[in-house]
Amino acid sequence: MAATLNKTMLEDLHKGSASISIIPYTAGGVDFTSLSFAEADQLFTLAGSFTLSPEDAETNPIKIDQLDETIDFDMNEGNWQVNGNIPSISEAVLSYFYEKGAAIAKGSEIIGPDNTKYTGQSYGKAKFVEVSMLLVSESKKTAIALARVKLAVNPPAIDDMDTPAYLKMTGYVLVNPKGGKFSVLKAETDAV
């Protein structure tokens, strides 16, 4: 039997991020064979902040009384998270992740200390949004599709005066009732 694990698996390393695409999750589950991100919304994250990180699995040994020997292990998957800092406090992104409150329109502006008038939108409770995600590598040769991710963002944060205000995004990869949680994809050679 020929070896299937060899150096060819090192040819297309998934490094960097060309794009993070999201589409609404389809209730009842996602069929990877008919998933399209052609009309997807795009998320952008501050350099170095985006992570896709599975927690270690929890293992439980199965032992027998005789000599206290371990004969097998049970394994429970850990949580699998998507994290990143979105460098925007635009109405579009906030309205996607928060319930809208009152609009602050012309005529009911908030007035600043130098009499600058501000219009905009107020927000209340954070919304959990279920999406399917496509994470495309910098080379665009590989991608990872996540069937079902429950996302939320924290309210705006400012770390210092040299970097933009941002929304800290956290998502959990959930079970897909129609099958796999994720797919690992390779670009067709004529598409790149």
JSON list of C-alpha atoms in Angstrom, two decimals:
[
{"chain": "A", "resi": 1, "resn": "MET", "atom": "CA", "xyz": [0.00, 0.00, 0.00]},
{"chain": "A", "resi": 2, "resn": "ALA", "atom": "CA", "xyz": [1.46, 3.35, -1.05]},
{"chain": "A", "resi": 3, "resn": "ALA", "atom": "CA", "xyz": [1.91, 6.11, 1.55]},
{"chain": "A", "resi": 4, "resn": "THR", "atom": "CA", "xyz": [-0.65, 8.91, 1.31]},
{"chain": "A", "resi": 5, "resn": "LEU", "atom": "CA", "xyz": [1.01, 11.23, 3.82]},
{"chain": "A", "resi": 6, "resn": "ASN", "atom": "CA", "xyz": [4.15, 12.71, 2.31]},
{"chain": "A", "resi": 7, "resn": "LYS", "atom": "CA", "xyz": [5.77, 16.07, 1.47]},
{"chain": "A", "resi": 8, "resn": "THR", "atom": "CA", "xyz": [3.07, 16.97, -1.07]},
{"chain": "A", "resi": 9, "resn": "MET", "atom": "CA", "xyz": [0.88, 17.97, 1.87]},
{"chain": "A", "resi": 10, "resn": "LEU", "atom": "CA", "xyz": [3.27, 20.89, 2.48]},
{"chain": "A", "resi": 11, "resn": "GLU", "atom": "CA", "xyz": [2.75, 22.44, -0.98]},
{"chain": "A", "resi": 12, "resn": "ASP", "atom": "CA", "xyz": [-0.32, 24.56, -0.20]},
{"chain": "A", "resi": 13, "resn": "LEU", "atom": "CA", "xyz": [0.04, 25.91, 3.31]},
{"chain": "A", "resi": 14, "resn": "HIS", "atom": "CA", "xyz": [-2.94, 27.99, 4.43]},
{"chain": "A", "resi": 15, "resn": "LYS", "atom": "CA", "xyz": [-1.18, 31.22, 5.46]},
{"chain": "A", "resi": 16, "resn": "GLY", "atom": "CA", "xyz": [-2.54, 34.71, 5.86]},
{"chain": "A", "resi": 17, "resn": "SER", "atom": "CA", "xyz": [-6.00, 35.96, 5.02]},
{"chain": "A", "resi": 18, "resn": "ALA", "atom": "CA", "xyz": [-7.18, 37.26, 1.65]},
{"chain": "A", "resi": 19, "resn": "SER", "atom": "CA", "xyz": [-10.81, 37.39, 2.73]},
{"chain": "A", "resi": 20, "resn": "ILE", "atom": "CA", "xyz": [-13.33, 36.45, 5.39]},
{"chain": "A", "resi": 21, "resn": "SER", "atom": "CA", "xyz": [-16.74, 35.98, 3.78]},
{"chain": "A", "resi": 22, "resn": "ILE", "atom": "CA", "xyz": [-20.01, 35.44, 5.63]},
{"chain": "A", "resi": 23, "resn": "ILE", "atom": "CA", "xyz": [-23.49, 34.48, 4.48]},
{"chain": "A", "resi": 24, "resn": "PRO", "atom": "CA", "xyz": [-26.56, 33.81, 6.63]},
{"chain": "A", "resi": 25, "resn": "TYR", "atom": "CA", "xyz": [-26.65, 30.25, 7.94]},
{"chain": "A", "resi": 26, "resn": "THR", "atom": "CA", "xyz": [-29.42, 28.15, 6.39]},
{"chain": "A", "resi": 27, "resn": "ALA", "atom": "CA", "xyz": [-31.70, 26.80, 9.14]},
{"chain": "A", "resi": 28, "resn": "GLY", "atom": "CA", "xyz": [-31.70, 23.01, 9.16]},
{"chain": "A", "resi": 29, "resn": "GLY", "atom": "CA", "xyz": [-28.11, 22.73, 8.00]},
{"chain": "A", "resi": 30, "resn": "VAL", "atom": "CA", "xyz": [-25.67, 23.50, 5.22]},
{"chain": "A", "resi": 31, "resn": "ASP", "atom": "CA", "xyz": [-24.97, 21.31, 2.22]},
{"chain": "A", "resi": 32, "resn": "PHE", "atom": "CA", "xyz": [-21.34, 21.98, 1.28]},
{"chain": "A", "resi": 33, "resn": "THR", "atom": "CA", "xyz": [-21.98, 20.90, -2.33]},
{"chain": "A", "resi": 34, "resn": "SER", "atom": "CA", "xyz": [-24.31, 23.86, -2.95]},
{"chain": "A", "resi": 35, "resn": "LEU", "atom": "CA", "xyz": [-22.73, 26.57, -0.79]},
{"chain": "A", "resi": 36, "resn": "SER", "atom": "CA", "xyz": [-21.98, 29.87, -2.57]},
{"chain": "A", "resi": 37, "resn": "PHE", "atom": "CA", "xyz": [-20.18, 32.94, -1.23]},
{"chain": "A", "resi": 38, "resn": "ALA", "atom": "CA", "xyz": [-20.47, 34.88, -4.51]},
{"chain": "A", "resi": 39, "resn": "GLU", "atom": "CA", "xyz": [-22.75, 37.50, -2.89]},
{"chain": "A", "resi": 40, "resn": "ALA", "atom": "CA", "xyz": [-21.25, 37.28, 0.61]},
{"chain": "A", "resi": 41, "resn": "ASP", "atom": "CA", "xyz": [-20.63, 40.07, 3.09]},
{"chain": "A", "resi": 42, "resn": "GLN", "atom": "CA", "xyz": [-16.96, 40.64, 3.90]},
{"chain": "A", "resi": 43, "resn": "LEU", "atom": "CA", "xyz": [-15.35, 41.06, 7.31]},
{"chain": "A", "resi": 44, "resn": "PHE", "atom": "CA", "xyz": [-12.00, 42.78, 7.79]},
{"chain": "A", "resi": 45, "resn": "THR", "atom": "CA", "xyz": [-9.82, 42.30, 10.87]},
{"chain": "A", "resi": 46, "resn": "LEU", "atom": "CA", "xyz": [-6.84, 44.18, 12.28]},
{"chain": "A", "resi": 47, "resn": "ALA", "atom": "CA", "xyz": [-3.48, 42.64, 11.34]},
{"chain": "A", "resi": 48, "resn": "GLY", "atom": "CA", "xyz": [-2.62, 39.71, 13.57]},
{"chain": "A", "resi": 49, "resn": "SER", "atom": "CA", "xyz": [-5.99, 39.62, 15.37]},
{"chain": "A", "resi": 50, "resn": "PHE", "atom": "CA", "xyz": [-7.82, 36.92, 13.39]},
{"chain": "A", "resi": 51, "resn": "THR", "atom": "CA", "xyz": [-7.66, 33.40, 14.82]},
{"chain": "A", "resi": 52, "resn": "LEU", "atom": "CA", "xyz": [-9.42, 30.09, 14.24]},
{"chain": "A", "resi": 53, "resn": "SER", "atom": "CA", "xyz": [-8.63, 28.07, 17.34]},
{"chain": "A", "resi": 54, "resn": "PRO", "atom": "CA", "xyz": [-9.93, 24.68, 18.47]},
{"chain": "A", "resi": 55, "resn": "GLU", "atom": "CA", "xyz": [-9.64, 23.90, 22.16]},
{"chain": "A", "resi": 56, "resn": "ASP", "atom": "CA", "xyz": [-7.96, 20.65, 23.11]},
{"chain": "A", "resi": 57, "resn": "ALA", "atom": "CA", "xyz": [-10.23, 17.64, 23.32]},
{"chain": "A", "resi": 58, "resn": "GLU", "atom": "CA", "xyz": [-11.14, 16.37, 26.78]},
{"chain": "A", "resi": 59, "resn": "THR", "atom": "CA", "xyz": [-10.04, 12.77, 27.24]},
{"chain": "A", "resi": 60, "resn": "ASN", "atom": "CA", "xyz": [-11.36, 10.29, 29.75]},
{"chain": "A", "resi": 61, "resn": "PRO", "atom": "CA", "xyz": [-9.53, 6.99, 30.23]},
{"chain": "A", "resi": 62, "resn": "ILE", "atom": "CA", "xyz": [-11.53, 3.78, 30.36]},
{"chain": "A", "resi": 63, "resn": "LYS", "atom": "CA", "xyz": [-9.93, 1.47, 32.90]},
{"chain": "A", "resi": 64, "resn": "ILE", "atom": "CA", "xyz": [-10.53, -2.00, 34.17]},
{"chain": "A", "resi": 65, "resn": "ASP", "atom": "CA", "xyz": [-10.31, -2.99, 37.81]},
{"chain": "A", "resi": 66, "resn": "GLN", "atom": "CA", "xyz": [-7.65, -5.58, 37.13]},
{"chain": "A", "resi": 67, "resn": "LEU", "atom": "CA", "xyz": [-4.27, -3.85, 37.56]},
{"chain": "A", "resi": 68, "resn": "ASP", "atom": "CA", "xyz": [-5.98, -0.51, 36.97]},
{"chain": "A", "resi": 69, "resn": "GLU", "atom": "CA", "xyz": [-5.14, -0.85, 33.28]},
{"chain": "A", "resi": 70, "resn": "THR", "atom": "CA", "xyz": [-6.28, 1.68, 30.69]},
{"chain": "A", "resi": 71, "resn": "ILE", "atom": "CA", "xyz": [-7.96, -0.15, 27.82]},
{"chain": "A", "resi": 72, "resn": "ASP", "atom": "CA", "xyz": [-9.38, 2.78, 25.84]},
{"chain": "A", "resi": 73, "resn": "PHE", "atom": "CA", "xyz": [-10.14, 6.52, 25.88]},
{"chain": "A", "resi": 74, "resn": "ASP", "atom": "CA", "xyz": [-13.31, 8.51, 25.37]},
{"chain": "A", "resi": 75, "resn": "MET", "atom": "CA", "xyz": [-12.81, 11.89, 23.76]},
{"chain": "A", "resi": 76, "resn": "ASN", "atom": "CA", "xyz": [-15.04, 14.98, 23.80]},
{"chain": "A", "resi": 77, "resn": "GLU", "atom": "CA", "xyz": [-14.29, 17.75, 21.32]},
{"chain": "A", "resi": 78, "resn": "GLY", "atom": "CA", "xyz": [-13.40, 21.14, 22.76]},
{"chain": "A", "resi": 79, "resn": "ASN", "atom": "CA", "xyz": [-15.04, 24.37, 21.63]},
{"chain": "A", "resi": 80, "resn": "TRP", "atom": "CA", "xyz": [-13.85, 25.77, 18.32]},
{"chain": "A", "resi": 81, "resn": "GLN", "atom": "CA", "xyz": [-13.64, 29.57, 18.15]},
{"chain": "A", "resi": 82, "resn": "VAL", "atom": "CA", "xyz": [-13.24, 32.29, 15.56]},
{"chain": "A", "resi": 83, "resn": "ASN", "atom": "CA", "xyz": [-11.87, 35.59, 16.93]},
{"chain": "A", "resi": 84, "resn": "GLY", "atom": "CA", "xyz": [-10.81, 38.88, 15.43]},
{"chain": "A", "resi": 85, "resn": "ASN", "atom": "CA", "xyz": [-10.91, 42.63, 15.86]},
{"chain": "A", "resi": 86, "resn": "ILE", "atom": "CA", "xyz": [-13.02, 44.42, 13.23]},
{"chain": "A", "resi": 87, "resn": "PRO", "atom": "CA", "xyz": [-11.54, 47.94, 12.75]},
{"chain": "A", "resi": 88, "resn": "SER", "atom": "CA", "xyz": [-14.84, 49.67, 12.16]},
{"chain": "A", "resi": 89, "resn": "ILE", "atom": "CA", "xyz": [-17.62, 51.33, 14.10]},
{"chain": "A", "resi": 90, "resn": "SER", "atom": "CA", "xyz": [-19.69, 51.98, 10.97]},
{"chain": "A", "resi": 91, "resn": "GLU", "atom": "CA", "xyz": [-23.46, 51.82, 11.06]},
{"chain": "A", "resi": 92, "resn": "ALA", "atom": "CA", "xyz": [-23.43, 48.88, 8.61]},
{"chain": "A", "resi": 93, "resn": "VAL", "atom": "CA", "xyz": [-21.38, 46.60, 10.84]},
{"chain": "A", "resi": 94, "resn": "LEU", "atom": "CA", "xyz": [-23.01, 47.71, 14.11]},
{"chain": "A", "resi": 95, "resn": "SER", "atom": "CA", "xyz": [-26.51, 47.21, 12.67]},
{"chain": "A", "resi": 96, "resn": "TYR", "atom": "CA", "xyz": [-25.50, 43.68, 11.61]},
{"chain": "A", "resi": 97, "resn": "PHE", "atom": "CA", "xyz": [-24.54, 42.72, 15.18]},
{"chain": "A", "resi": 98, "resn": "TYR", "atom": "CA", "xyz": [-26.72, 44.95, 17.43]},
{"chain": "A", "resi": 99, "resn": "GLU", "atom": "CA", "xyz": [-30.40, 45.74, 17.86]},
{"chain": "A", "resi": 100, "resn": "LYS", "atom": "CA", "xyz": [-31.09, 49.27, 16.67]},
{"chain": "A", "resi": 101, "resn": "GLY", "atom": "CA", "xyz": [-32.33, 51.94, 19.06]},
{"chain": "A", "resi": 102, "resn": "ALA", "atom": "CA", "xyz": [-33.30, 55.51, 18.22]},
{"chain": "A", "resi": 103, "resn": "ALA", "atom": "CA", "xyz": [-31.87, 57.20, 15.13]},
{"chain": "A", "resi": 104, "resn": "ILE", "atom": "CA", "xyz": [-30.11, 60.48, 15.76]},
{"chain": "A", "resi": 105, "resn": "ALA", "atom": "CA", "xyz": [-31.15, 62.46, 12.68]},
{"chain": "A", "resi": 106, "resn": "LYS", "atom": "CA", "xyz": [-30.73, 66.02, 11.49]},
{"chain": "A", "resi": 107, "resn": "GLY", "atom": "CA", "xyz": [-32.80, 68.20, 13.80]},
{"chain": "A", "resi": 108, "resn": "SER", "atom": "CA", "xyz": [-32.13, 65.96, 16.82]},
{"chain": "A", "resi": 109, "resn": "GLU", "atom": "CA", "xyz": [-28.33, 65.89, 16.57]},
{"chain": "A", "resi": 110, "resn": "ILE", "atom": "CA", "xyz": [-25.94, 65.42, 19.45]},
{"chain": "A", "resi": 111, "resn": "ILE", "atom": "CA", "xyz": [-23.95, 68.62, 19.82]},
{"chain": "A", "resi": 112, "resn": "GLY", "atom": "CA", "xyz": [-20.27, 68.46, 20.70]},
{"chain": "A", "resi": 113, "resn": "PRO", "atom": "CA", "xyz": [-18.26, 70.95, 22.81]},
{"chain": "A", "resi": 114, "resn": "ASP", "atom": "CA", "xyz": [-17.25, 72.97, 19.73]},
{"chain": "A", "resi": 115, "resn": "ASN", "atom": "CA", "xyz": [-20.86, 73.00, 18.44]},
{"chain": "A", "resi": 116, "resn": "THR", "atom": "CA", "xyz": [-20.20, 70.23, 15.91]},
{"chain": "A", "resi": 117, "resn": "LYS", "atom": "CA", "xyz": [-23.47, 68.43, 15.21]},
{"chain": "A", "resi": 118, "resn": "TYR", "atom": "CA", "xyz": [-23.44, 64.62, 15.09]},
{"chain": "A", "resi": 119, "resn": "THR", "atom": "CA", "xyz": [-26.05, 62.33, 13.55]},
{"chain": "A", "resi": 120, "resn": "GLY", "atom": "CA", "xyz": [-26.10, 58.54, 13.64]},
{"chain": "A", "resi": 121, "resn": "GLN", "atom": "CA", "xyz": [-27.72, 55.52, 15.18]},
{"chain": "A", "resi": 122, "resn": "SER", "atom": "CA", "xyz": [-28.06, 54.24, 18.74]},
{"chain": "A", "resi": 123, "resn": "TYR", "atom": "CA", "xyz": [-27.76, 50.54, 19.59]},
{"chain": "A", "resi": 124, "resn": "GLY", "atom": "CA", "xyz": [-28.97, 48.29, 22.35]},
{"chain": "A", "resi": 125, "resn": "LYS", "atom": "CA", "xyz": [-28.50, 44.59, 22.94]},
{"chain": "A", "resi": 126, "resn": "ALA", "atom": "CA", "xyz": [-25.93, 42.57, 20.99]},
{"chain": "A", "resi": 127, "resn": "LYS", "atom": "CA", "xyz": [-27.37, 40.02, 18.56]},
{"chain": "A", "resi": 128, "resn": "PHE", "atom": "CA", "xyz": [-25.99, 36.55, 18.01]},
{"chain": "A", "resi": 129, "resn": "VAL", "atom": "CA", "xyz": [-25.80, 36.02, 14.26]},
{"chain": "A", "resi": 130, "resn": "GLU", "atom": "CA", "xyz": [-25.52, 32.54, 12.74]},
{"chain": "A", "resi": 131, "resn": "VAL", "atom": "CA", "xyz": [-23.48, 32.49, 9.55]},
{"chain": "A", "resi": 132, "resn": "SER", "atom": "CA", "xyz": [-21.51, 30.25, 7.24]},
{"chain": "A", "resi": 133, "resn": "MET", "atom": "CA", "xyz": [-17.93, 31.46, 6.75]},
{"chain": "A", "resi": 134, "resn": "LEU", "atom": "CA", "xyz": [-15.30, 31.12, 4.04]},
{"chain": "A", "resi": 135, "resn": "LEU", "atom": "CA", "xyz": [-11.72, 31.86, 5.10]},
{"chain": "A", "resi": 136, "resn": "VAL", "atom": "CA", "xyz": [-9.51, 32.32, 2.04]},
{"chain": "A", "resi": 137, "resn": "SER", "atom": "CA", "xyz": [-5.72, 32.19, 2.39]},
{"chain": "A", "resi": 138, "resn": "GLU", "atom": "CA", "xyz": [-3.50, 35.05, 1.24]},
{"chain": "A", "resi": 139, "resn": "SER", "atom": "CA", "xyz": [-2.42, 33.04, -1.83]},
{"chain": "A", "resi": 140, "resn": "LYS", "atom": "CA", "xyz": [-6.09, 32.26, -2.61]},
{"chain": "A", "resi": 141, "resn": "LYS", "atom": "CA", "xyz": [-5.02, 28.66, -3.27]},
{"chain": "A", "resi": 142, "resn": "THR", "atom": "CA", "xyz": [-6.71, 27.24, -0.17]},
{"chain": "A", "resi": 143, "resn": "ALA", "atom": "CA", "xyz": [-9.83, 28.02, 1.82]},
{"chain": "A", "resi": 144, "resn": "ILE", "atom": "CA", "xyz": [-11.62, 26.73, 4.88]},
{"chain": "A", "resi": 145, "resn": "ALA", "atom": "CA", "xyz": [-15.43, 26.75, 4.88]},
{"chain": "A", "resi": 146, "resn": "LEU", "atom": "CA", "xyz": [-17.24, 26.67, 8.23]},
{"chain": "A", "resi": 147, "resn": "ALA", "atom": "CA", "xyz": [-20.84, 25.50, 7.96]},
{"chain": "A", "resi": 148, "resn": "ARG", "atom": "CA", "xyz": [-22.32, 27.12, 11.06]},
{"chain": "A", "resi": 149, "resn": "VAL", "atom": "CA", "xyz": [-20.76, 29.82, 13.22]},
{"chain": "A", "resi": 150, "resn": "LYS", "atom": "CA", "xyz": [-22.58, 31.74, 15.95]},
{"chain": "A", "resi": 151, "resn": "LEU", "atom": "CA", "xyz": [-21.01, 35.24, 15.98]},
{"chain": "A", "resi": 152, "resn": "ALA", "atom": "CA", "xyz": [-21.25, 38.26, 18.25]},
{"chain": "A", "resi": 153, "resn": "VAL", "atom": "CA", "xyz": [-19.20, 41.42, 18.74]},
{"chain": "A", "resi": 154, "resn": "ASN", "atom": "CA", "xyz": [-18.37, 43.43, 21.84]},
{"chain": "A", "resi": 155, "resn": "PRO", "atom": "CA", "xyz": [-19.17, 47.16, 21.97]},
{"chain": "A", "resi": 156, "resn": "PRO", "atom": "CA", "xyz": [-16.55, 49.51, 20.49]},
{"chain": "A", "resi": 157, "resn": "ALA", "atom": "CA", "xyz": [-13.10, 49.37, 22.06]},
{"chain": "A", "resi": 158, "resn": "ILE", "atom": "CA", "xyz": [-10.19, 51.83, 21.84]},
{"chain": "A", "resi": 159, "resn": "ASP", "atom": "CA", "xyz": [-6.78, 50.56, 22.94]},
{"chain": "A", "resi": 160, "resn": "ASP", "atom": "CA", "xyz": [-4.73, 53.67, 22.18]},
{"chain": "A", "resi": 161, "resn": "MET", "atom": "CA", "xyz": [-4.80, 56.79, 20.04]},
{"chain": "A", "resi": 162, "resn": "ASP", "atom": "CA", "xyz": [-2.67, 55.28, 17.24]},
{"chain": "A", "resi": 163, "resn": "THR", "atom": "CA", "xyz": [-5.01, 52.44, 16.26]},
{"chain": "A", "resi": 164, "resn": "PRO", "atom": "CA", "xyz": [-8.66, 52.60, 15.16]},
{"chain": "A", "resi": 165, "resn": "ALA", "atom": "CA", "xyz": [-11.61, 51.82, 17.38]},
{"chain": "A", "resi": 166, "resn": "TYR", "atom": "CA", "xyz": [-12.67, 48.21, 16.81]},
{"chain": "A", "resi": 167, "resn": "LEU", "atom": "CA", "xyz": [-15.31, 45.59, 17.57]},
{"chain": "A", "resi": 168, "resn": "LYS", "atom": "CA", "xyz": [-13.98, 42.39, 19.12]},
{"chain": "A", "resi": 169, "resn": "MET", "atom": "CA", "xyz": [-15.63, 39.49, 17.30]},
{"chain": "A", "resi": 170, "resn": "THR", "atom": "CA", "xyz": [-16.09, 36.07, 18.87]},
{"chain": "A", "resi": 171, "resn": "GLY", "atom": "CA", "xyz": [-17.72, 33.11, 17.17]},
{"chain": "A", "resi": 172, "resn": "TYR", "atom": "CA", "xyz": [-18.26, 29.46, 18.00]},
{"chain": "A", "resi": 173, "resn": "VAL", "atom": "CA", "xyz": [-18.30, 26.76, 15.33]},
{"chain": "A", "resi": 174, "resn": "LEU", "atom": "CA", "xyz": [-21.45, 24.69, 15.92]},
{"chain": "A", "resi": 175, "resn": "VAL", "atom": "CA", "xyz": [-22.74, 21.35, 14.70]},
{"chain": "A", "resi": 176, "resn": "ASN", "atom": "CA", "xyz": [-24.12, 21.31, 11.16]},
{"chain": "A", "resi": 177, "resn": "PRO", "atom": "CA", "xyz": [-27.25, 19.09, 11.11]},
{"chain": "A", "resi": 178, "resn": "LYS", "atom": "CA", "xyz": [-26.56, 18.13, 7.46]},
{"chain": "A", "resi": 179, "resn": "GLY", "atom": "CA", "xyz": [-23.06, 16.80, 8.03]},
{"chain": "A", "resi": 180, "resn": "GLY", "atom": "CA", "xyz": [-19.56, 18.17, 8.44]},
{"chain": "A", "resi": 181, "resn": "LYS", "atom": "CA", "xyz": [-18.66, 21.26, 10.44]},
{"chain": "A", "resi": 182, "resn": "PHE", "atom": "CA", "xyz": [-15.99, 22.36, 7.99]},
{"chain": "A", "resi": 183, "resn": "SER", "atom": "CA", "xyz": [-14.46, 21.69, 4.63]},
{"chain": "A", "resi": 184, "resn": "VAL", "atom": "CA", "xyz": [-10.90, 22.29, 3.46]},
{"chain": "A", "resi": 185, "resn": "LEU", "atom": "CA", "xyz": [-10.78, 23.51, -0.11]},
{"chain": "A", "resi": 186, "resn": "LYS", "atom": "CA", "xyz": [-8.19, 23.89, -2.84]},
{"chain": "A", "resi": 187, "resn": "ALA", "atom": "CA", "xyz": [-8.63, 26.37, -5.70]},
{"chain": "A", "resi": 188, "resn": "GLU", "atom": "CA", "xyz": [-9.03, 24.95, -9.16]},
{"chain": "A", "resi": 189, "resn": "THR", "atom": "CA", "xyz": [-5.86, 25.77, -11.12]},
{"chain": "A", "resi": 190, "resn": "ASP", "atom": "CA", "xyz": [-7.67, 27.81, -13.78]},
{"chain": "A", "resi": 191, "resn": "ALA", "atom": "CA", "xyz": [-9.39, 29.97, -11.10]},
{"chain": "A", "resi": 192, "resn": "VAL", "atom": "CA", "xyz": [-6.22, 31.41, -9.57]}
]
